[in-house]
Each structure stands twice: as structure tokens, then as C-alpha cells.
Amino acid sequence: MRTEIVPVNAATLARAASLLRAGEVVAFPTETVYGLGANTFDAASVAKIFAAKARPADNPLISHIADLAQMDALVARVPEQARPLMAAFWPGPLTLIFQRAKGVPDIVSAGLSTVSVRMPAHPAAQALIRQAGCPIAAPSANRSGRPSPTTAEHVLADMDSRIPLILDGGPCGFGVESTVLDLTGDVPAILRPGGVTFEMLSPYLPGLQVDDAVLRPLQEGALARSPGMKHRHYAPRGQVVVLRGKPDAVALRTKALYDKALDEGKRVAILCSRALSGDYEGRQIRVLGADAGEMAANLYDALRGLDAEGMELILTEATDTGGMGLALMNRLLRAADFDVMDV
Ligand code: TXA
Ligand code: MG
């Protein structure tokens, strides 16, 4: 199959929508990361997503809507506490988990009794959903186990010859996936942190929890509330190590580890904040940004770049977990397979 990459405009949106209606999959931009979409209600089309990504069948997909009326066919019941969240944060990077309606194919929910829904804010995503005339089931448009794509080029690198069309809407604004919030349990819980932060949600949800698996490896025998948590994610081929401690100590140890690796003939790089970049003069560095939001937005592109350069060791700093820092640390820890060094 030839994969075409086209800029978003009226003609290409119409083409993408007609491919979706014909049962094909299409990659499209959202404000978080690029998605690989199919008609939620067409199980055979959704199966093509799993095949193109080589995604484990036990990992459910998010359905994307452009209109609240599309909820009716997806969700059995909207709990009271969801309404103000939908009003405040939709459209935007917040995914809500509900009890699913009967018509949702098993493959979308990976057999669970729940379904996850989000209303993306990106105009191209909204237009595509409207023109397709159905909710679009879409995971991130990467091969399973690779960092999520934040540009159309990232999608092409993973999906070339596996899908017919990529809508190119430029780089994604947030650069990390949506916040996943579970409202089906006794206590509301963030299963995956993202652009709608804990601090933004907690005024609406007293007792809001952050799931244990957000900053720690899933304990042996523990049930993954979000099946995605048990699969290794965001994994570059090289080893990633997160250094945690006072900035001076982190910089000192990072330099020592870098220089040692270089002596051993290893390809090594440092991923850092603007604040520490001055400490690493003469070394191979990538500055992610000045704050957690900027750092999160640039993380996946940096990991893909370092991977392409064949880096064997990537040293990076821990950030605090307030605001977007929680999403950034969640992704960094997973990229590092929880290899953290306290200094
Ligand atoms: O920002 C995003 O959410 C992007 C864009 C394309 O919208 N999508 C995305 O999808 O990140 P994906 O499939 O890569 O990640 C969805 C995560 C997975 O960890 C999955 O296990 C979890 O959400 N999830 C989906 N449905 C669920 C459900 N019913 N119960 C628990 N977890 C669910
Ligand atoms: Mg994904």
C-alpha cells in the first residue's frame, strides 16, 4: 500500500472522511499527538488499526467525538460528576471513561465493559469527525512501543506502506497524549496524566486520585486499570536514565556519567531543561524547554531523534510533578523503564 502524506485542506479532509466511510484507516493531527483513526462502529476497520500498529488486542481505544450528541451511541450512562468536566474541558486533552453502550464493538473496548471518549480541540480532527459522520476510534499513530508521533513525519516513519493517508497539520501543541480520567470506580482517578492537569481537575473532583501506576511500575500481580500501563511504552532503543536530586548534584553526576560512557566508546546524549543546559558545554545535548509544558511538547521528537542517531545512553533529569510535570515525569519514567538514579 502506498502511503500519501497531504496537508490539511478542504479537499484532503473530504478525501480522508470518505476513506473512513469506506472502512479505511487514516492518520490525522490532534492537539495532543497524531491519531490513527477508523469508524468506531465498524469492527473490521478498527481491526486494521490494531494490525497497522501491531497493537496488543487487550489495549482499548479512545473514541473521538465532535459533538455531545455522539455520546448517546457510545455511553450507557453519563455520571453526574462528568457533566461539569465535559463543559469545562471539552473540546480538549481530556479522555473520560464511561460504562459502554451496547452498540460499541468489543474490539474498541478490548472486551472491557467501559469505553473511553474524548472531544479533540484540533480543528482538523473536529472537521474529520464531522465529515466522516461517526465517532473515530483512534490510538496514537505510532507502531506499538514507539514514542507517540507529534509530526506527520513521525507518523510516516512508523506507518509507511501500512496506511493509505496521513493528514499533515504540522506539529502537535501539547505533544503528549490526553489525560485519561476514570469515573467508573468509587473514587475518580487519573490513569494517565496529560494536558488537563491534576490541579485543573481537582476542584471538580474532591478526593481525586492519581493511579499508582502513573509514577511507579505496575506491581506484580496488580490489575492494570488502564491496560496501556502494562505494555512498555515510549521506548527508544537506547538506555534512558533519569537522574533525580538537587540541580547541581544532577548536573555533576550527569557530566560524570556522560564522560565515562564516552570513554567506554558509547554513543551518549543528555536531554535537559533550559536551566541546566549551560552546565553541559561541549557535550551532546538536546534542550527540551524552559518549563514542563515545553519539555513535554518536545520530548517525543527528541527521543525519536536520539534513536535515529543510534544513541546507546540517554541521560535526563527528573522534574517536579506539579502541573504538566506529572505528565512529563510519567512519560520519562516509562521511556527509562523506571531506571531512576537518586543523586
Ligand atoms: O491524546 C490522546 O489520547 C491520543 C489522541 C490520538 O487522541 N490517543 C491516545 O490513544 O493516546 P492510545 O490508544 O495511544 O492511548 C489510550 C490509553 C491506553 O493506555 C489505553 O489502555 C487507555 O487509554 N484506555 C482506553 N480505553 C480505556 C478503558 N475503557 N479503560 C481503561 N483504559 C483505557
Ligand atoms: Mg499510544
Short mmCIF file of N, CA and C in Angstrom, two decimals, residues 46-179:
data_model
loop_
_atom_site.label_atom_id
_atom_site.label_comp_id
_atom_site.label_asym_id
_atom_site.label_seq_id
_atom_site.Cartn_x
_atom_site.Cartn_y
_atom_site.Cartn_z
N VAL A 46 -11.70 -1.08 12.58
CA VAL A 46 -10.92 -0.91 13.81
C VAL A 46 -9.83 -1.98 13.89
N ALA A 47 -10.12 -3.17 13.37
CA ALA A 47 -9.11 -4.24 13.37
C ALA A 47 -7.88 -3.82 12.55
N LYS A 48 -8.10 -3.00 11.52
CA LYS A 48 -6.96 -2.53 10.70
C LYS A 48 -6.02 -1.64 11.51
N ILE A 49 -6.58 -0.91 12.49
CA ILE A 49 -5.73 -0.09 13.36
C ILE A 49 -4.78 -0.99 14.16
N PHE A 50 -5.34 -2.04 14.75
CA PHE A 50 -4.53 -2.95 15.56
C PHE A 50 -3.43 -3.59 14.69
N ALA A 51 -3.80 -3.93 13.45
CA ALA A 51 -2.82 -4.57 12.56
C ALA A 51 -1.72 -3.58 12.18
N ALA A 52 -2.10 -2.35 11.81
CA ALA A 52 -1.09 -1.37 11.36
C ALA A 52 -0.12 -1.02 12.48
N LYS A 53 -0.61 -0.97 13.71
CA LYS A 53 0.24 -0.61 14.86
C LYS A 53 0.95 -1.80 15.48
N ALA A 54 0.52 -3.02 15.12
CA ALA A 54 0.93 -4.22 15.85
C ALA A 54 0.60 -4.02 17.33
N ARG A 55 -0.63 -3.58 17.60
CA ARG A 55 -1.06 -3.27 18.96
C ARG A 55 -1.65 -4.50 19.61
N PRO A 56 -1.28 -4.78 20.89
CA PRO A 56 -1.89 -5.92 21.58
C PRO A 56 -3.41 -5.76 21.64
N ALA A 57 -4.12 -6.85 21.44
CA ALA A 57 -5.59 -6.82 21.34
C ALA A 57 -6.25 -6.46 22.66
N ASP A 58 -5.49 -6.52 23.78
CA ASP A 58 -6.11 -6.22 25.08
C ASP A 58 -6.00 -4.74 25.45
N ASN A 59 -5.61 -3.89 24.51
CA ASN A 59 -5.45 -2.47 24.81
C ASN A 59 -6.54 -1.66 24.10
N PRO A 60 -7.52 -1.12 24.86
CA PRO A 60 -8.69 -0.48 24.24
C PRO A 60 -8.36 0.88 23.62
N LEU A 61 -9.27 1.34 22.76
CA LEU A 61 -9.07 2.59 22.01
C LEU A 61 -10.00 3.70 22.52
N ILE A 62 -9.57 4.93 22.33
CA ILE A 62 -10.38 6.10 22.66
C ILE A 62 -11.25 6.45 21.45
N SER A 63 -12.55 6.71 21.69
CA SER A 63 -13.41 7.20 20.61
C SER A 63 -13.46 8.72 20.65
N HIS A 64 -13.24 9.34 19.49
CA HIS A 64 -13.18 10.79 19.38
C HIS A 64 -14.49 11.32 18.80
N ILE A 65 -15.06 12.32 19.46
CA ILE A 65 -16.33 12.89 19.01
C ILE A 65 -16.15 14.39 18.74
N ALA A 66 -17.09 14.93 17.95
CA ALA A 66 -17.05 16.37 17.66
C ALA A 66 -18.26 17.07 18.25
N ASP A 67 -19.18 16.27 18.79
CA ASP A 67 -20.48 16.77 19.18
C ASP A 67 -20.99 15.93 20.35
N LEU A 68 -21.58 16.56 21.36
CA LEU A 68 -22.05 15.79 22.52
C LEU A 68 -23.12 14.77 22.14
N ALA A 69 -23.87 15.05 21.06
CA ALA A 69 -24.92 14.12 20.64
C ALA A 69 -24.33 12.75 20.29
N GLN A 70 -23.04 12.71 19.92
CA GLN A 70 -22.41 11.44 19.57
C GLN A 70 -22.17 10.54 20.79
N MET A 71 -22.32 11.11 21.98
CA MET A 71 -22.15 10.32 23.21
C MET A 71 -23.21 9.23 23.33
N ASP A 72 -24.41 9.53 22.87
CA ASP A 72 -25.54 8.63 23.12
C ASP A 72 -25.29 7.20 22.65
N ALA A 73 -24.69 7.06 21.48
CA ALA A 73 -24.47 5.73 20.93
C ALA A 73 -23.26 5.04 21.56
N LEU A 74 -22.44 5.80 22.30
CA LEU A 74 -21.20 5.24 22.84
C LEU A 74 -21.32 4.84 24.30
N VAL A 75 -22.09 5.62 25.05
CA VAL A 75 -22.02 5.56 26.50
C VAL A 75 -23.37 5.12 27.07
N ALA A 76 -23.33 4.19 28.03
CA ALA A 76 -24.58 3.71 28.62
C ALA A 76 -25.20 4.78 29.51
N ARG A 77 -24.36 5.50 30.23
CA ARG A 77 -24.85 6.43 31.25
C ARG A 77 -23.74 7.44 31.52
N VAL A 78 -24.12 8.72 31.58
CA VAL A 78 -23.14 9.76 31.91
C VAL A 78 -23.31 10.11 33.39
N PRO A 79 -22.31 9.80 34.23
CA PRO A 79 -22.47 10.11 35.66
C PRO A 79 -22.51 11.63 35.87
N GLU A 80 -23.21 12.05 36.92
CA GLU A 80 -23.39 13.48 37.21
C GLU A 80 -22.06 14.23 37.24
N GLN A 81 -21.05 13.61 37.85
CA GLN A 81 -19.79 14.34 38.03
C GLN A 81 -19.06 14.59 36.70
N ALA A 82 -19.50 13.90 35.63
CA ALA A 82 -18.83 14.09 34.33
C ALA A 82 -19.28 15.38 33.64
N ARG A 83 -20.53 15.78 33.89
CA ARG A 83 -21.09 16.93 33.14
C ARG A 83 -20.25 18.20 33.24
N PRO A 84 -19.93 18.64 34.47
CA PRO A 84 -19.12 19.87 34.56
C PRO A 84 -17.73 19.72 33.94
N LEU A 85 -17.19 18.51 33.96
CA LEU A 85 -15.87 18.30 33.34
C LEU A 85 -15.96 18.44 31.83
N MET A 86 -17.02 17.86 31.27
CA MET A 86 -17.22 17.96 29.82
C MET A 86 -17.42 19.42 29.43
N ALA A 87 -18.17 20.16 30.26
CA ALA A 87 -18.42 21.58 29.96
C ALA A 87 -17.13 22.39 30.05
N ALA A 88 -16.30 22.07 31.04
CA ALA A 88 -15.09 22.88 31.26
C ALA A 88 -13.94 22.51 30.32
N PHE A 89 -13.79 21.22 30.01
CA PHE A 89 -12.54 20.79 29.36
C PHE A 89 -12.70 20.22 27.95
N TRP A 90 -13.92 20.06 27.49
CA TRP A 90 -14.13 19.63 26.10
C TRP A 90 -14.52 20.82 25.25
N PRO A 91 -14.06 20.95 24.04
CA PRO A 91 -13.02 20.11 23.47
C PRO A 91 -11.66 20.38 24.10
N GLY A 92 -10.85 19.32 24.21
CA GLY A 92 -9.53 19.45 24.81
C GLY A 92 -8.94 18.11 25.18
N PRO A 93 -7.74 18.13 25.78
CA PRO A 93 -6.98 16.88 26.00
C PRO A 93 -7.41 16.11 27.24
N LEU A 94 -8.70 15.83 27.35
CA LEU A 94 -9.22 15.04 28.47
C LEU A 94 -10.04 13.88 27.93
N THR A 95 -9.64 12.66 28.31
CA THR A 95 -10.39 11.45 27.94
C THR A 95 -11.12 10.95 29.17
N LEU A 96 -12.41 10.68 29.02
CA LEU A 96 -13.22 10.19 30.14
C LEU A 96 -13.62 8.74 29.88
N ILE A 97 -13.60 7.94 30.95
CA ILE A 97 -14.00 6.54 30.82
C ILE A 97 -15.41 6.37 31.40
N PHE A 98 -16.28 5.76 30.61
CA PHE A 98 -17.69 5.55 30.98
C PHE A 98 -18.03 4.07 30.85
N GLN A 99 -19.21 3.71 31.37
CA GLN A 99 -19.77 2.40 31.03
C GLN A 99 -20.18 2.46 29.56
N ARG A 100 -19.90 1.39 28.82
CA ARG A 100 -20.13 1.50 27.39
C ARG A 100 -21.55 1.10 26.97
N ALA A 101 -21.98 1.69 25.86
CA ALA A 101 -23.28 1.35 25.29
C ALA A 101 -23.16 0.02 24.54
N LYS A 102 -24.31 -0.63 24.34
CA LYS A 102 -24.32 -1.97 23.73
C LYS A 102 -23.72 -2.00 22.34
N GLY A 103 -23.93 -0.93 21.56
CA GLY A 103 -23.51 -0.93 20.16
C GLY A 103 -22.02 -0.77 19.92
N VAL A 104 -21.25 -0.52 20.98
CA VAL A 104 -19.80 -0.33 20.79
C VAL A 104 -19.15 -1.69 20.58
N PRO A 105 -18.46 -1.88 19.45
CA PRO A 105 -17.86 -3.20 19.21
C PRO A 105 -16.86 -3.60 20.30
N ASP A 106 -16.80 -4.88 20.61
CA ASP A 106 -15.86 -5.39 21.62
C ASP A 106 -14.42 -4.97 21.35
N ILE A 107 -14.06 -4.97 20.08
CA ILE A 107 -12.65 -4.71 19.73
C ILE A 107 -12.24 -3.31 20.18
N VAL A 108 -13.16 -2.34 20.16
CA VAL A 108 -12.84 -0.96 20.56
C VAL A 108 -12.48 -0.92 22.04
N SER A 109 -13.25 -1.64 22.84
CA SER A 109 -13.05 -1.63 24.29
C SER A 109 -12.18 -2.78 24.76
N ALA A 110 -11.62 -3.53 23.84
CA ALA A 110 -10.79 -4.70 24.18
C ALA A 110 -11.54 -5.60 25.16
N GLY A 111 -12.85 -5.70 24.96
CA GLY A 111 -13.65 -6.61 25.78
C GLY A 111 -14.07 -6.05 27.13
N LEU A 112 -13.58 -4.85 27.51
CA LEU A 112 -13.98 -4.27 28.80
C LEU A 112 -15.44 -3.80 28.75
N SER A 113 -16.02 -3.55 29.92
CA SER A 113 -17.40 -3.06 29.97
C SER A 113 -17.44 -1.54 29.83
N THR A 114 -16.26 -0.94 29.69
CA THR A 114 -16.17 0.52 29.64
C THR A 114 -15.73 1.00 28.26
N VAL A 115 -15.90 2.31 28.04
CA VAL A 115 -15.46 2.91 26.79
C VAL A 115 -14.86 4.27 27.13
N SER A 116 -13.81 4.67 26.42
CA SER A 116 -13.21 5.98 26.68
C SER A 116 -13.54 6.92 25.53
N VAL A 117 -13.82 8.17 25.89
CA VAL A 117 -14.28 9.16 24.91
C VAL A 117 -13.53 10.47 25.11
N ARG A 118 -13.19 11.10 23.98
CA ARG A 118 -12.65 12.45 24.10
C ARG A 118 -13.10 13.29 22.93
N MET A 119 -13.24 14.60 23.17
CA MET A 119 -13.59 15.55 22.11
C MET A 119 -12.35 16.39 21.84
N PRO A 120 -11.64 16.11 20.74
CA PRO A 120 -10.39 16.84 20.49
C PRO A 120 -10.66 18.30 20.11
N ALA A 121 -9.69 19.15 20.43
CA ALA A 121 -9.83 20.59 20.15
C ALA A 121 -9.28 20.96 18.78
N HIS A 122 -8.47 20.09 18.18
CA HIS A 122 -7.83 20.44 16.91
C HIS A 122 -8.89 20.59 15.82
N PRO A 123 -8.87 21.72 15.08
CA PRO A 123 -9.91 21.93 14.06
C PRO A 123 -9.93 20.84 12.98
N ALA A 124 -8.77 20.32 12.60
CA ALA A 124 -8.75 19.27 11.57
C ALA A 124 -9.40 17.99 12.09
N ALA A 125 -9.14 17.66 13.35
CA ALA A 125 -9.76 16.46 13.94
C ALA A 125 -11.27 16.64 14.00
N GLN A 126 -11.70 17.82 14.44
CA GLN A 126 -13.15 18.07 14.52
C GLN A 126 -13.80 17.98 13.14
N ALA A 127 -13.17 18.60 12.14
CA ALA A 127 -13.76 18.59 10.79
C ALA A 127 -13.83 17.17 10.26
N LEU A 128 -12.78 16.38 10.53
CA LEU A 128 -12.75 15.00 10.04
C LEU A 128 -13.88 14.16 10.67
N ILE A 129 -14.06 14.31 11.96
CA ILE A 129 -15.13 13.56 12.65
C ILE A 129 -16.50 13.96 12.08
N ARG A 130 -16.70 15.27 11.92
CA ARG A 130 -17.99 15.75 11.39
C ARG A 130 -18.25 15.19 10.00
N GLN A 131 -17.22 15.26 9.15
CA GLN A 131 -17.44 14.83 7.76
C GLN A 131 -17.56 13.32 7.64
N ALA A 132 -16.86 12.60 8.50
CA ALA A 132 -16.99 11.15 8.46
C ALA A 132 -18.38 10.74 8.96
N GLY A 133 -18.95 11.55 9.86
CA GLY A 133 -20.30 11.29 10.34
C GLY A 133 -20.38 10.21 11.39
N CYS A 134 -19.25 9.92 12.06
CA CYS A 134 -19.24 8.89 13.10
C CYS A 134 -18.13 9.20 14.09
N PRO A 135 -18.23 8.68 15.31
CA PRO A 135 -17.08 8.78 16.22
C PRO A 135 -15.89 8.05 15.60
N ILE A 136 -14.70 8.56 15.86
CA ILE A 136 -13.49 7.94 15.31
C ILE A 136 -12.68 7.32 16.44
N ALA A 137 -12.53 6.00 16.39
CA ALA A 137 -11.66 5.32 17.34
C ALA A 137 -10.23 5.56 16.90
N ALA A 138 -9.39 6.06 17.81
CA ALA A 138 -8.02 6.36 17.41
C ALA A 138 -7.04 6.27 18.56
N PRO A 139 -6.07 5.38 18.44
CA PRO A 139 -4.91 5.42 19.33
C PRO A 139 -3.89 6.38 18.71
N SER A 140 -2.79 6.61 19.42
CA SER A 140 -1.69 7.36 18.83
C SER A 140 -1.19 6.60 17.60
N ALA A 141 -0.72 7.36 16.58
CA ALA A 141 -0.42 6.76 15.27
C ALA A 141 1.00 6.23 15.15
N ASN A 142 1.55 5.70 16.25
CA ASN A 142 2.88 5.09 16.24
C ASN A 142 2.78 3.58 16.15
N ARG A 143 3.89 2.95 15.72
CA ARG A 143 3.98 1.49 15.91
C ARG A 143 4.00 1.24 17.41
N SER A 144 3.35 0.19 17.86
CA SER A 144 3.28 -0.12 19.27
C SER A 144 4.68 -0.14 19.89
N GLY A 145 4.84 0.53 21.03
CA GLY A 145 6.14 0.54 21.71
C GLY A 145 7.05 1.68 21.31
N ARG A 146 6.69 2.44 20.28
CA ARG A 146 7.48 3.61 19.86
C ARG A 146 6.87 4.86 20.49
N PRO A 147 7.65 5.95 20.57
CA PRO A 147 7.06 7.19 21.11
C PRO A 147 5.90 7.65 20.21
N SER A 148 4.89 8.27 20.81
CA SER A 148 3.77 8.78 20.02
C SER A 148 4.27 9.82 19.03
N PRO A 149 3.61 9.90 17.86
CA PRO A 149 4.04 10.86 16.83
C PRO A 149 3.49 12.26 17.09
N THR A 150 4.36 13.25 17.02
CA THR A 150 3.92 14.63 17.20
C THR A 150 4.04 15.44 15.91
N THR A 151 4.52 14.78 14.83
CA THR A 151 4.51 15.39 13.49
C THR A 151 4.07 14.31 12.49
N ALA A 152 3.67 14.78 11.30
CA ALA A 152 3.28 13.85 10.24
C ALA A 152 4.48 12.99 9.81
N GLU A 153 5.68 13.56 9.90
CA GLU A 153 6.88 12.78 9.53
C GLU A 153 7.09 11.61 10.49
N HIS A 154 6.82 11.84 11.77
CA HIS A 154 6.90 10.72 12.73
C HIS A 154 5.92 9.61 12.33
N VAL A 155 4.72 10.02 11.93
CA VAL A 155 3.72 9.00 11.53
C VAL A 155 4.25 8.22 10.34
N LEU A 156 4.76 8.95 9.36
CA LEU A 156 5.26 8.29 8.14
C LEU A 156 6.38 7.30 8.48
N ALA A 157 7.26 7.71 9.40
CA ALA A 157 8.38 6.83 9.77
C ALA A 157 7.87 5.49 10.31
N ASP A 158 6.75 5.50 11.00
CA ASP A 158 6.22 4.27 11.59
C ASP A 158 5.22 3.54 10.69
N MET A 159 4.51 4.30 9.85
CA MET A 159 3.33 3.74 9.16
C MET A 159 3.48 3.65 7.65
N ASP A 160 4.66 3.98 7.12
CA ASP A 160 4.83 3.96 5.67
C ASP A 160 4.46 2.60 5.11
N SER A 161 3.62 2.63 4.08
CA SER A 161 3.12 1.45 3.35
C SER A 161 2.14 0.60 4.18
N ARG A 162 1.75 1.09 5.36
CA ARG A 162 0.78 0.34 6.18
C ARG A 162 -0.60 0.99 6.20
N ILE A 163 -0.66 2.29 5.84
CA ILE A 163 -1.95 3.02 5.82
C ILE A 163 -2.00 3.88 4.56
N PRO A 164 -3.22 4.23 4.08
CA PRO A 164 -3.28 4.97 2.81
C PRO A 164 -2.96 6.46 2.93
N LEU A 165 -3.31 7.10 4.07
CA LEU A 165 -3.26 8.57 4.08
C LEU A 165 -2.88 9.13 5.44
N ILE A 166 -2.03 10.17 5.40
CA ILE A 166 -1.68 10.93 6.59
C ILE A 166 -2.04 12.39 6.35
N LEU A 167 -2.90 12.96 7.17
CA LEU A 167 -3.21 14.39 7.09
C LEU A 167 -2.14 15.13 7.89
N ASP A 168 -1.43 16.03 7.23
CA ASP A 168 -0.35 16.77 7.89
C ASP A 168 -0.86 18.12 8.38
N GLY A 169 -0.96 18.27 9.69
CA GLY A 169 -1.40 19.53 10.28
C GLY A 169 -0.28 20.20 11.06
N GLY A 170 0.97 19.85 10.76
CA GLY A 170 2.10 20.44 11.49
C GLY A 170 2.27 19.80 12.86
N PRO A 171 3.22 20.32 13.65
CA PRO A 171 3.48 19.73 14.97
C PRO A 171 2.30 19.91 15.93
N CYS A 172 2.11 18.92 16.82
CA CYS A 172 1.01 18.98 17.79
C CYS A 172 1.38 19.93 18.93
N GLY A 173 0.40 20.63 19.47
CA GLY A 173 0.65 21.63 20.51
C GLY A 173 1.11 21.05 21.84
N PHE A 174 0.38 20.08 22.37
CA PHE A 174 0.74 19.52 23.68
C PHE A 174 1.91 18.54 23.56
N GLY A 175 1.88 17.71 22.54
CA GLY A 175 2.98 16.80 22.31
C GLY A 175 3.00 15.57 23.21
N VAL A 176 2.10 15.47 24.16
CA VAL A 176 1.87 14.23 24.91
C VAL A 176 0.38 13.92 24.86
N GLU A 177 0.05 12.65 25.09
CA GLU A 177 -1.33 12.19 24.95
C GLU A 177 -2.23 12.79 26.03
N SER A 178 -3.54 12.68 25.78
CA SER A 178 -4.54 13.26 26.67
C SER A 178 -4.50 12.66 28.08
N THR A 179 -5.02 13.42 29.03
CA THR A 179 -5.27 12.92 30.37
C THR A 179 -6.38 11.87 30.29
#
